[in-house]
């Protein structure tokens, strides 16, 4: 490390033990009285090994280190039932203490295990505007059916119910007198507009839910947005009236078919007071401040939901899915599911959302002191550490995940200050309390003595050196200001030929007194250092992420580089599958630098020419089109497969800009698709609507073909046999004819009687 080679300890401006400890976590102070040279004030601050070499005994070396200690560490639980709920432990440890020296890091590990069969409180918050009438009819028996499904997941389930419409003031609702009793005359069963009503506290008697729903009637507001955020906040903060249990998962289902009003919308109705985040339910369990305060902001909503460990589930129609999906990125611990027009799928929606929530663990930090840096490394179920991440997904109930948390302090608070913070998994009641004790003091300061004889009664002796009274100088306060020994000016030069005090100070009593500067502090034995000559980024010294020490930036934890402008945080480089830069590059200064040829994109996720491109995109084809494969889970599929998929009857393979992919399915069919990247960065997959499968042959056809082949072969063999016999007979007859011709020729040479007898013999033989 360059700052160690430059020895920031000796080049720093430390004139006391406390200042020395602040320079760098490797710096130590020697409190031994007879240590060092009289003229070198900063020589007591150095690396501990250097101090030992220069004669400082170990008992006099002040070098406190950071550390941690467990204060409460109950083991993790395995199940949520069968034990007292207060004994269920889902985070380990539960309380620790940190001793932090500024700049010196210390680490500790946190384990989280979501237990099986943990109690669940579910509050159903329903939009009762007129457009939700058919949904109200659908959920009249929801309680019984939902309880049956949820009891497959937990044996301890409670259900509550509330409803909302909007603020009953103009322009949000109809306020004319004729609308007060019934805001919609064409529909006789329409009740006056209301903000939020708490109808049923959380109970395990699900029949009460059904009874309460049966009583409900719809209402009507004037504009399209609803006052749902008012209702969500009241359901979150009115803990006693809602009945949220401390030892349970808190699920708040928000069912609506329209968009919500946001903060500042209330000004249209003259509501200028921001929401105070408090509970305002009256004796009738109705929201009494609806017409007095503005709608809550997203920040306030997120804060109150997290504070009360509530998972918010947006159950919304497909038309508004994108809007609520964007809201989930702004409100931690929320999910969104698509609700059918008449809410027929509400039970499956809730079960899916619950399973999705239970499959994730994300750490949140509360009351984080500004002078502390925290860095997270997650180790999920695959055992691979993921630097910069504080969450794990795709977990099964009972899986244990761990997080390594590194902490360092940037500075020291006022003496005696003790700070702390809380680490809590989002939505869990369990938490880890972390208390912080800053190690900024030296033990030798307890023996400080003013007007010490060691300082010629002109200064205070502390930690081995004198701090002189105004007007006195020297290691033992032996000189008065203004005295200059011209014969010993060399003591104020860094080297022969150099300027006295580097031209930035005056030599007094054989020591340099550095000038003041409007740019910062000049310091050092020879005034050779300052805290303003370091590298800058966009005009900011050390980019605002480090401290300038003698011309070099000392970066805070999490930053590197000459000007500390390079972040070591890798969360922005994590791709959807949890890998850094999709495994095709490296994360440099918080941005991916792709090393795989052909890879591009913010996280190197796009790479048509990579060897694994077809394999990666195959999973998207299977889960999006056929709901099979490793990514079959709907939520995981939607998160990891964002490509546009086009299905065609016939696949064109003549485009040179596309990658052709073919794979064999489980039923031995062949699936073909192409992969391309558009200029706008959109990945496009063009696939066949159905895999190509070979048609099985007909059994009768096969039988007839075999029999026909046998018959044909027999006929061919008979024909060949007949041909061979015919050729053979013709050859024999030809030889006989030849022999007969020769016999007739020979008859001419015999006498007639002989010839006659010979002919008779031949005829007898022939016949």
XYZ file of C-alpha atoms in Angstrom:
767
model
C 0.000 0.000 0.000
C 1.409 3.373 -1.044
C 0.345 5.228 2.080
C 2.276 2.721 4.180
C 5.385 3.190 2.018
C 5.137 6.965 2.506
C 4.724 6.441 6.271
C 1.724 8.662 6.891
C 2.337 8.376 10.629
C 5.597 10.322 10.680
C 4.476 12.707 7.933
C 1.257 13.559 9.767
C 0.563 16.538 11.952
C 0.126 14.601 15.195
C 1.283 16.514 18.228
C -0.615 14.310 20.675
C -1.468 10.662 21.107
C -5.126 11.199 20.115
C -4.135 12.991 16.902
C -1.749 10.167 16.059
C -4.485 7.542 16.357
C -6.650 9.511 13.924
C -4.039 9.642 11.153
C -4.194 5.976 10.213
C -5.220 2.756 11.965
C -1.630 1.475 11.653
C -0.175 4.411 13.570
C 0.958 3.990 17.171
C 2.226 6.434 19.800
C 5.149 6.081 22.149
C 4.470 7.560 25.603
C 7.972 6.814 26.894
C 9.506 10.018 28.322
C 13.082 9.611 27.081
C 12.091 8.505 23.561
C 13.140 10.167 20.311
C 15.048 13.262 19.399
C 14.247 16.490 21.135
C 13.676 18.483 17.932
C 11.397 15.938 16.180
C 7.942 16.455 17.635
C 6.231 13.922 15.365
C 8.687 11.098 15.850
C 6.556 9.573 18.620
C 3.875 8.735 16.021
C 4.958 5.819 13.846
C 4.247 2.200 13.066
C 4.527 0.116 16.214
C 7.368 -2.009 14.779
C 9.326 1.149 14.001
C 8.778 2.475 17.497
C 10.089 -0.792 18.938
C 13.193 -0.631 16.738
C 13.823 2.913 17.899
C 13.782 1.886 21.558
C 10.198 2.331 22.739
C 9.243 -0.379 25.205
C 5.967 -2.279 24.610
C 4.163 -1.024 27.772
C 4.527 2.568 26.487
C 3.139 1.922 22.970
C -0.443 3.115 22.514
C -2.024 1.175 19.635
C -5.692 0.283 20.335
C -7.377 -2.121 17.897
C -10.982 -2.584 16.786
C -12.860 -5.683 17.853
C -16.246 -7.182 18.618
C -17.772 -9.215 21.423
C -21.008 -11.197 21.730
C -23.476 -10.005 24.358
C -26.465 -12.198 23.494
C -26.246 -15.231 21.201
C -29.196 -17.610 21.502
C -29.148 -20.395 18.874
C -31.405 -20.260 15.819
C -34.775 -22.028 16.006
C -35.994 -24.662 13.549
C -39.778 -24.409 13.993
C -42.233 -21.730 14.982
C -44.817 -24.006 16.598
C -44.591 -26.112 19.733
C -42.596 -23.472 21.622
C -43.341 -20.139 23.226
C -43.329 -17.582 20.432
C -40.966 -15.329 22.367
C -38.401 -18.138 22.233
C -38.405 -18.338 18.419
C -35.049 -17.048 17.174
C -34.518 -16.301 13.485
C -31.344 -14.169 13.665
C -27.986 -14.924 15.291
C -26.484 -13.252 17.291
C -28.998 -10.925 18.921
C -26.680 -8.387 20.555
C -23.020 -7.502 20.059
C -20.645 -4.747 21.088
C -18.078 -3.142 18.775
C -14.946 -1.270 19.796
C -13.920 0.880 16.845
C -10.737 2.768 16.263
C -11.252 5.286 13.425
C -10.204 3.817 10.094
C -9.675 0.338 11.555
C -12.161 -2.222 10.286
C -13.770 -5.008 12.232
C -16.145 -7.677 10.965
C -18.859 -9.887 12.387
C -21.202 -12.499 10.946
C -24.991 -12.558 11.035
C -27.030 -15.698 10.335
C -30.725 -15.709 9.424
C -33.022 -18.730 9.242
C -36.775 -18.352 8.432
C -38.397 -20.964 10.656
C -41.076 -23.418 9.598
C -44.696 -23.017 10.748
C -44.338 -19.399 11.930
C -47.556 -17.533 12.921
C -49.140 -15.324 10.237
C -51.390 -12.264 10.662
C -53.141 -11.255 7.405
C -55.145 -8.049 7.141
C -57.276 -7.779 3.987
C -57.668 -4.139 2.951
C -60.225 -3.776 0.155
C -61.212 -0.958 -2.177
C -65.016 -0.601 -1.891
C -65.514 1.930 -4.669
C -68.326 1.104 -7.087
C -66.046 -0.550 -9.661
C -65.168 -3.248 -7.088
C -68.769 -4.507 -6.643
C -68.154 -7.813 -8.451
C -64.974 -8.326 -6.386
C -66.982 -7.889 -3.174
C -69.387 -10.605 -4.280
C -66.443 -12.933 -4.993
C -64.789 -12.629 -1.553
C -67.935 -13.171 0.550
C -66.664 -16.650 1.488
C -62.976 -15.783 1.204
C -62.202 -16.259 4.897
C -62.938 -19.979 5.028
C -61.158 -20.825 1.780
C -58.149 -18.643 2.566
C -57.790 -20.139 6.044
C -57.819 -23.640 4.556
C -54.996 -22.759 2.167
C -52.917 -20.817 4.697
C -53.157 -23.587 7.282
C -51.227 -25.734 4.827
C -48.389 -23.278 5.421
C -48.862 -22.410 9.093
C -50.897 -23.821 11.957
C -51.309 -20.371 13.533
C -53.235 -18.059 11.181
C -55.338 -14.978 11.901
C -57.385 -12.850 9.514
C -58.659 -9.252 9.637
C -60.598 -6.949 7.330
C -60.810 -3.257 6.452
C -62.083 -1.150 3.565
C -61.479 2.242 1.979
C -62.767 4.592 -0.721
C -61.408 8.167 -0.618
C -61.520 11.503 1.189
C -65.086 12.797 1.330
C -64.236 16.281 0.055
C -64.252 17.895 -3.352
C -62.777 17.248 -5.881
C -62.197 13.657 -4.709
C -65.843 12.842 -3.934
C -69.380 14.138 -4.576
C -70.142 16.587 -1.763
C -73.454 18.105 -2.837
C -76.299 17.482 -0.318
C -78.151 15.232 -2.723
C -75.171 12.815 -2.718
C -74.703 12.613 1.046
C -76.948 9.596 1.593
C -76.287 7.887 -1.733
C -73.556 9.171 -4.081
C -74.946 7.071 -6.971
C -78.747 7.244 -7.365
C -78.795 4.613 -10.139
C -77.531 2.052 -7.637
C -79.724 1.955 -4.521
C -77.295 -0.004 -2.323
C -74.534 2.605 -2.354
C -73.289 4.008 0.973
C -71.791 7.488 1.529
C -68.111 7.979 0.698
C -65.631 7.226 3.503
C -61.860 7.245 3.886
C -60.946 4.077 5.815
C -62.925 1.739 8.056
C -61.421 -0.928 10.271
C -64.084 -3.636 10.221
C -62.555 -6.753 11.820
C -59.540 -7.069 14.112
C -57.219 -9.988 13.465
C -58.862 -13.206 14.638
C -58.585 -16.941 14.125
C -62.391 -17.164 13.802
C -62.558 -16.932 10.030
C -66.366 -17.136 10.016
C -66.352 -13.638 11.503
C -64.515 -12.487 8.377
C -67.225 -13.938 6.146
C -69.954 -12.352 8.273
C -68.316 -8.943 8.092
C -67.841 -9.121 4.352
C -71.516 -10.060 3.897
C -72.530 -6.778 5.532
C -70.465 -4.541 3.264
C -71.858 -2.276 0.559
C -69.913 -0.385 -2.083
C -69.557 3.388 -2.235
C -68.499 5.903 -4.886
C -65.855 8.585 -5.292
C -65.504 11.193 -8.008
C -62.025 10.859 -9.506
C -60.245 7.685 -10.633
C -57.488 7.482 -7.947
C -58.473 6.107 -4.535
C -57.415 6.995 -1.001
C -55.747 3.647 -0.406
C -52.498 5.028 1.001
C -54.422 6.670 3.858
C -55.844 3.236 4.659
C -52.484 1.438 4.419
C -50.875 3.854 6.869
C -53.699 3.504 9.402
C -53.619 -0.283 9.125
C -49.856 -0.162 9.799
C -49.719 2.247 12.755
C -52.962 1.393 14.605
C -51.349 -1.750 15.992
C -53.573 -2.231 19.018
C -56.854 -1.855 17.145
C -55.783 -3.973 14.181
C -54.372 -6.615 16.554
C -50.923 -7.197 15.035
C -49.027 -9.755 17.124
C -45.379 -9.156 17.896
C -44.437 -12.750 17.185
C -45.954 -13.223 13.715
C -45.475 -12.398 10.056
C -47.569 -9.354 9.215
C -49.172 -9.462 5.744
C -51.227 -6.515 4.508
C -53.131 -7.338 1.296
C -54.161 -4.196 -0.602
C -56.813 -5.065 -3.230
C -57.820 -2.389 -5.731
C -58.562 -1.856 -9.410
C -57.228 1.689 -9.678
C -54.257 3.934 -8.868
C -53.700 5.609 -5.467
C -53.592 9.273 -4.547
C -50.073 10.390 -3.528
C -48.711 13.088 -1.241
C -49.488 16.672 -2.405
C -52.675 15.523 -4.161
C -54.502 16.668 -1.047
C -53.697 20.302 -1.903
C -56.363 20.080 -4.616
C -58.873 19.831 -1.787
C -57.185 22.443 0.403
C -55.304 19.968 2.609
C -51.914 21.591 3.190
C -50.849 19.746 6.348
C -48.576 16.737 5.600
C -49.525 13.450 7.181
C -48.159 13.055 10.716
C -47.818 9.248 10.532
C -50.031 8.714 13.606
C -53.118 6.563 14.222
C -56.401 8.460 13.814
C -59.145 5.843 14.280
C -62.156 7.100 16.251
C -64.564 5.124 18.453
C -66.312 3.814 15.333
C -62.968 2.578 13.964
C -63.143 5.103 11.120
C -60.267 7.271 9.915
C -61.101 10.631 11.473
C -58.331 12.755 9.891
C -59.123 11.984 6.258
C -60.360 15.535 5.613
C -57.669 17.245 7.703
C -54.316 15.967 6.370
C -52.743 15.270 3.004
C -52.169 11.752 1.697
C -48.994 10.109 3.128
C -45.771 10.186 1.115
C -44.051 7.051 -0.149
C -41.161 7.674 2.263
C -43.501 7.889 5.264
C -45.399 4.824 4.112
C -42.190 2.802 3.718
C -40.913 3.936 7.116
C -44.084 2.935 8.982
C -44.414 -0.419 7.212
C -40.797 -1.284 8.018
C -41.109 0.000 11.571
C -44.030 -2.362 12.196
C -42.588 -5.326 10.226
C -45.400 -5.368 7.667
C -45.157 -6.970 4.240
C -47.414 -5.073 1.828
C -48.940 -7.084 -1.040
C -50.398 -5.015 -3.871
C -53.205 -7.086 -5.465
C -54.007 -4.972 -8.526
C -55.492 -5.417 -11.984
C -53.241 -5.991 -14.962
C -53.885 -2.468 -16.265
C -52.054 -0.909 -13.292
C -49.450 -3.607 -12.695
C -46.514 -1.548 -14.033
C -47.323 1.462 -11.832
C -47.473 -0.619 -8.650
C -44.376 -2.547 -9.716
C -42.492 0.760 -9.768
C -43.864 1.578 -6.313
C -42.421 -1.653 -4.904
C -38.937 -0.372 -5.787
C -39.602 2.716 -3.634
C -41.285 0.978 -0.680
C -39.105 -1.795 0.834
C -40.774 -5.081 1.729
C -43.566 -4.845 -0.861
C -44.626 -7.157 -3.684
C -47.213 -6.850 -6.450
C -49.518 -9.511 -7.902
C -52.044 -9.344 -10.763
C -55.665 -9.538 -9.596
C -58.441 -10.841 -11.846
C -61.215 -8.380 -12.657
C -63.552 -10.116 -10.183
C -60.839 -11.204 -7.678
C -61.392 -14.904 -8.406
C -57.675 -15.608 -8.083
C -57.199 -13.774 -4.778
C -56.480 -16.899 -2.709
C -53.792 -18.208 -5.038
C -52.427 -14.680 -5.320
C -52.019 -14.385 -1.544
C -50.441 -17.854 -1.246
C -47.989 -17.056 -4.072
C -47.078 -13.712 -2.512
C -46.564 -15.333 0.906
C -44.297 -18.017 -0.569
C -42.383 -15.342 -2.442
C -41.914 -13.311 0.744
C -40.760 -16.342 2.715
C -38.227 -17.209 -0.006
C -36.264 -13.974 0.507
C -34.111 -12.545 3.277
C -32.950 -8.933 3.104
C -31.163 -7.027 5.863
C -32.064 -3.457 6.739
C -30.088 -1.052 8.948
C -31.819 1.231 11.440
C -30.398 4.280 13.269
C -27.234 4.116 11.196
C -24.660 6.627 12.567
C -23.350 8.845 9.775
C -19.713 8.393 10.811
C -19.826 4.597 10.315
C -19.252 2.720 7.061
C -20.982 -0.652 6.677
C -20.102 -3.150 3.947
C -22.100 -6.354 3.383
C -21.186 -9.719 1.869
C -24.004 -12.262 1.479
C -23.489 -16.027 1.468
C -26.686 -17.648 0.228
C -27.684 -21.283 -0.193
C -25.042 -21.965 -2.881
C -22.255 -21.080 -0.437
C -20.695 -18.457 -2.729
C -19.944 -15.060 -1.091
C -21.531 -12.128 -2.956
C -19.742 -8.887 -2.117
C -21.901 -5.785 -1.780
C -25.197 -7.681 -1.421
C -27.365 -7.783 1.663
C -30.131 -10.131 0.463
C -30.690 -13.738 -0.612
C -33.543 -15.074 -2.749
C -35.023 -18.400 -3.851
C -34.715 -19.849 -0.334
C -36.601 -22.755 1.150
C -38.107 -22.640 4.623
C -35.389 -23.715 7.048
C -32.451 -22.581 4.872
C -29.787 -20.682 6.794
C -28.024 -17.775 5.102
C -25.197 -15.667 6.486
C -23.962 -12.119 6.015
C -20.501 -10.810 6.801
C -20.675 -7.169 7.885
C -17.570 -4.995 7.989
C -17.701 -1.789 10.037
C -15.271 1.086 10.315
C -15.517 4.560 11.833
C -14.488 7.653 9.880
C -13.898 9.807 12.933
C -14.458 10.280 16.633
C -17.579 11.697 18.267
C -17.347 13.824 21.430
C -15.745 12.041 24.364
C -17.937 9.610 26.228
C -20.276 9.148 23.272
C -21.683 5.664 22.725
C -23.625 4.980 19.593
C -25.316 1.991 18.069
C -27.527 0.716 15.297
C -29.922 -2.142 14.598
C -29.777 -4.776 11.862
C -33.079 -6.435 11.061
C -34.286 -8.744 8.295
C -37.056 -6.936 6.406
C -40.438 -8.006 7.780
C -38.999 -9.982 10.737
C -39.508 -9.043 14.371
C -36.038 -10.432 15.130
C -33.160 -7.977 15.207
C -29.494 -7.620 16.067
C -28.602 -4.749 18.395
C -25.109 -3.366 17.801
C -23.560 -1.004 20.350
C -20.477 0.977 19.341
C -17.700 2.224 21.598
C -15.138 4.507 19.927
C -11.499 3.893 20.834
C -10.211 7.411 20.354
C -8.504 7.982 23.704
C -5.079 6.890 24.866
C -4.650 5.378 28.307
C -1.590 7.549 28.937
C -3.763 10.710 28.974
C -5.046 9.624 32.406
C -1.624 10.605 33.808
C -1.563 14.134 32.332
C 0.062 16.767 34.605
C -0.064 20.531 34.101
C 2.823 22.902 34.951
C 5.060 19.886 35.069
C 8.701 20.253 36.053
C 9.478 18.038 33.063
C 8.280 20.961 30.944
C 10.188 23.618 32.869
C 6.921 24.507 34.619
C 5.822 26.133 31.347
C 3.695 23.379 29.910
C 1.548 20.266 30.431
C 3.171 16.847 30.372
C 1.046 14.183 28.651
C 1.900 10.859 27.013
C 5.662 11.422 27.051
C 5.810 14.988 25.710
C 5.232 18.584 26.702
C 2.464 20.870 25.475
C 3.886 24.319 26.091
C 2.062 27.365 27.337
C 1.653 30.263 24.868
C 4.982 31.998 24.296
C 7.129 28.912 24.937
C 8.634 26.434 22.485
C 10.846 23.390 22.479
C 10.553 19.734 23.416
C 10.703 20.736 27.092
C 9.323 24.278 26.670
C 12.864 25.544 27.122
C 12.663 28.400 24.578
C 10.619 31.551 24.251
C 9.073 32.708 20.987
C 11.285 35.032 18.948
C 14.565 33.423 19.895
C 16.390 32.324 16.742
C 19.660 30.469 16.745
C 21.108 31.335 13.332
C 23.875 28.800 13.821
C 21.388 25.928 13.964
C 19.032 26.763 11.088
C 20.072 23.435 9.550
C 17.794 21.768 12.094
C 14.877 23.367 10.231
C 15.971 22.114 6.771
C 14.801 18.758 5.447
C 18.121 18.360 3.585
C 21.183 20.410 2.740
C 20.297 22.988 0.125
C 16.580 22.874 0.885
C 14.673 25.929 2.049
C 14.269 26.589 5.739
C 10.960 25.012 6.798
C 10.293 24.250 3.106
C 9.632 27.955 2.563
C 6.307 27.593 4.345
C 7.277 28.453 7.924
C 9.776 30.088 10.276
C 12.520 28.469 12.314
C 12.208 29.160 16.015
C 14.124 27.385 18.768
C 15.454 24.928 16.191
C 11.913 24.039 15.226
C 9.653 25.002 12.319
C 6.556 27.092 12.974
C 4.383 26.577 9.902
C 2.468 29.429 8.304
C -1.298 29.475 8.252
C -2.933 29.045 4.839
C -6.387 29.951 3.585
C -6.433 26.644 1.672
C -5.922 24.401 4.691
C -3.348 23.256 7.221
C 0.421 23.161 6.657
C 2.262 20.775 8.948
C 5.200 18.430 9.341
C 8.629 18.659 10.957
C 9.811 20.874 8.083
C 6.345 22.179 7.041
C 6.633 19.808 4.091
C 3.030 18.557 4.303
C -0.445 20.005 3.916
C -4.018 18.790 3.702
C -5.023 20.529 0.454
C -2.574 19.390 -2.240
C -4.166 16.005 -2.981
C -5.813 14.878 -6.204
C -9.327 16.115 -6.869
C -12.314 14.768 -8.778
C -14.752 17.273 -10.264
C -13.129 19.917 -8.083
C -13.712 18.006 -4.844
C -10.667 17.050 -2.762
C -10.294 13.251 -2.710
C -13.785 13.131 -4.298
C -15.262 13.728 -0.862
C -14.568 10.068 -0.045
C -11.205 10.398 1.664
C -8.856 12.569 3.707
C -5.815 14.408 2.382
C -2.583 13.535 4.211
C 0.662 15.065 3.032
C -0.287 15.115 -0.641
C -1.941 11.680 -0.747
C -5.621 10.749 -0.456
C -6.475 8.336 2.354
C -9.699 6.800 1.080
C -12.632 5.915 3.273
C -13.730 2.291 3.391
C -15.479 1.346 0.174
C -13.413 3.627 -2.091
C -10.049 3.335 -3.848
C -8.020 5.262 -6.415
C -5.656 8.236 -6.400
C -8.572 10.600 -5.843
C -10.892 8.083 -4.087
C -13.485 8.332 -6.876
C -13.693 4.580 -7.422
C -16.291 2.719 -5.352
C -15.674 -0.898 -4.347
C -19.433 -1.469 -3.976
C -20.531 -4.253 -6.332
C -24.305 -4.212 -5.826
C -24.772 -2.247 -9.058
C -22.786 -4.933 -10.906
C -24.943 -7.838 -9.715
C -27.053 -9.366 -12.472
C -30.514 -10.825 -11.905
C -29.043 -14.287 -11.315
C -26.907 -12.952 -8.450
C -23.587 -13.187 -10.299
C -21.191 -10.267 -10.581
C -21.340 -8.970 -14.172
C -23.146 -12.195 -15.152
C -19.829 -14.037 -14.791
C -18.574 -12.332 -17.994
C -16.610 -9.430 -16.606
C -15.330 -7.618 -13.543
C -16.777 -4.809 -11.457
C -14.590 -1.693 -11.595
C -15.678 1.475 -9.797
C -19.237 0.203 -9.523
C -19.547 -0.517 -13.263
C -19.120 -3.735 -15.186
C -16.219 -4.093 -17.586
C -17.098 -7.031 -19.813
C -14.185 -9.356 -20.604
C -16.096 -12.066 -22.467
C -15.911 -11.326 -26.242
C -19.320 -10.224 -27.488
C -20.753 -9.469 -24.011
C -22.378 -6.108 -23.320
C -25.075 -4.476 -21.167
C -24.987 -2.846 -17.725
C -24.207 -6.208 -16.104
C -22.757 -7.962 -19.204
C -26.045 -9.858 -19.348
C -26.261 -9.671 -23.151
C -23.997 -11.929 -25.177
C -25.416 -13.599 -28.291
C -22.030 -15.036 -29.264
C -21.129 -16.504 -25.888
C -20.953 -20.306 -25.716
C -23.662 -20.403 -23.061
C -26.039 -17.971 -24.810
C -28.379 -20.666 -26.120
C -28.382 -22.505 -22.786
C -29.196 -19.327 -20.862
C -32.010 -18.300 -23.181
C -33.374 -21.851 -23.271
C -34.435 -21.464 -19.630
C -36.423 -18.340 -20.532
C -38.140 -20.138 -23.433
C -39.080 -23.079 -21.195
C -40.396 -21.082 -18.249
C -42.176 -18.386 -20.263
C -43.708 -20.591 -22.962
C -43.977 -24.050 -21.450
C -43.692 -23.419 -17.659
C -40.973 -26.043 -17.221
C -37.324 -26.052 -16.254
C -35.383 -24.563 -13.379
C -37.005 -21.155 -13.715
C -40.585 -22.418 -13.637
C -41.443 -20.325 -10.592
C -43.451 -17.418 -11.971
C -41.769 -14.706 -9.897
C -38.260 -15.965 -10.629
C -39.094 -16.315 -14.319
C -40.436 -12.765 -14.571
C -37.391 -11.393 -12.764
C -34.703 -13.242 -14.712
C -36.328 -13.505 -18.165
C -37.113 -9.980 -19.331
C -36.528 -10.712 -23.018
C -39.224 -10.141 -25.618
C -40.404 -13.543 -26.890
C -42.047 -13.848 -30.324
C -43.665 -17.127 -31.364
C -43.935 -18.101 -35.026
C -45.136 -21.074 -37.039
C -41.999 -21.229 -39.191
C -38.575 -20.094 -38.012
C -36.432 -18.006 -40.378
C -32.763 -18.896 -40.075
C -31.274 -16.738 -42.841
C -30.629 -13.636 -40.676
C -26.895 -13.235 -40.050
C -27.538 -11.064 -36.980
C -29.280 -13.826 -35.052
C -27.929 -16.845 -33.213
C -29.609 -20.142 -34.100
C -30.387 -22.350 -31.099
C -31.689 -25.926 -31.044
C -32.272 -28.237 -28.106
C -34.054 -31.504 -27.369
C -37.023 -31.430 -24.997
C -37.880 -33.989 -22.332
C -40.289 -35.827 -24.661
C -37.643 -36.137 -27.414
C -39.040 -33.274 -29.481
C -36.813 -30.587 -31.023
C -37.257 -26.915 -30.054
C -35.745 -24.231 -32.268
C -35.382 -20.507 -31.584
C -33.225 -17.540 -32.563
C -31.590 -14.976 -30.285
C -30.834 -11.391 -31.324
C -30.196 -7.997 -29.795
C -31.893 -4.853 -31.133
C -30.122 -1.514 -31.373
C -32.152 -0.210 -28.407
C -30.686 -2.967 -26.199
C -33.817 -5.133 -26.181
C -33.139 -8.882 -26.294
C -35.494 -10.690 -28.678
C -36.141 -14.434 -28.784
C -38.064 -15.814 -31.776
C -39.309 -19.353 -31.105
C -41.568 -21.927 -32.672
C -45.036 -22.055 -31.132
C -44.619 -25.780 -30.568
C -41.569 -28.077 -30.603
C -41.120 -30.253 -33.685
C -42.016 -33.826 -32.804
C -41.735 -36.929 -35.032
C -45.110 -38.662 -35.743
C -45.258 -42.292 -34.529
C -45.791 -44.818 -37.427
C -49.111 -46.731 -37.798
C -48.869 -50.379 -36.630
C -51.011 -51.757 -39.503
C -48.943 -49.853 -42.015
C -45.762 -51.299 -40.580
C -47.260 -54.852 -40.662
C -48.419 -54.542 -44.259
C -45.055 -53.100 -45.265
C -43.215 -56.027 -43.689
C -45.515 -58.645 -45.253
C -45.329 -56.907 -48.611
C -41.564 -56.781 -48.426
C -41.405 -60.537 -47.700
C -43.754 -61.372 -50.594
C -41.865 -59.090 -52.943
C -38.562 -60.671 -51.958
C -40.038 -64.192 -52.537
C -41.300 -63.222 -55.984
C -37.936 -61.724 -56.875
C -36.127 -64.876 -55.709
C -38.524 -67.109 -57.743
C -37.970 -64.938 -60.794
C -34.220 -65.160 -60.383
C -34.452 -68.961 -59.922
C -36.638 -69.263 -63.054
C -34.216 -67.092 -65.029
C -31.226 -69.173 -63.960
C -33.026 -72.482 -64.927
C -34.109 -71.048 -68.279
C -30.578 -69.895 -69.122
C -29.206 -73.271 -68.076
C -31.749 -75.208 -70.259
C -31.061 -73.020 -73.269
C -27.341 -73.636 -72.961
C -27.901 -77.421 -72.762
C -30.249 -77.351 -75.776
C -27.700 -75.311 -77.725
C -25.007 -77.886 -77.018
C -27.408 -80.666 -78.098
C -28.202 -78.892 -81.365
C -24.516 -78.431 -81.990
C -23.885 -82.125 -81.376
C -26.786 -83.095 -83.709
C -25.440 -80.922 -86.492
C -22.059 -82.575 -86.237
C -23.752 -86.037 -86.335
C -25.564 -85.267 -89.594
C -22.374 -84.131 -91.177
C -20.698 -87.381 -90.291
C -23.547 -89.414 -91.936
C -22.472 -88.338 -95.404
C -19.227 -90.277 -94.966
C -20.918 -93.602 -94.152
C -22.711 -95.974 -96.479
C -26.469 -95.653 -96.708
C -27.233 -98.698 -94.659
C -24.986 -97.578 -91.887
C -26.409 -94.123 -92.010
C -29.923 -95.466 -91.885
C -29.201 -97.511 -88.809
C -27.494 -94.585 -87.180
C -30.502 -92.335 -87.779
C -32.819 -94.897 -86.308
C -30.694 -95.164 -83.229
C -30.674 -91.388 -82.746
C -34.430 -91.185 -83.137
C -34.878 -93.947 -80.577
C -32.584 -92.071 -78.129
C -34.259 -88.747 -78.710
C -37.760 -90.116 -78.312
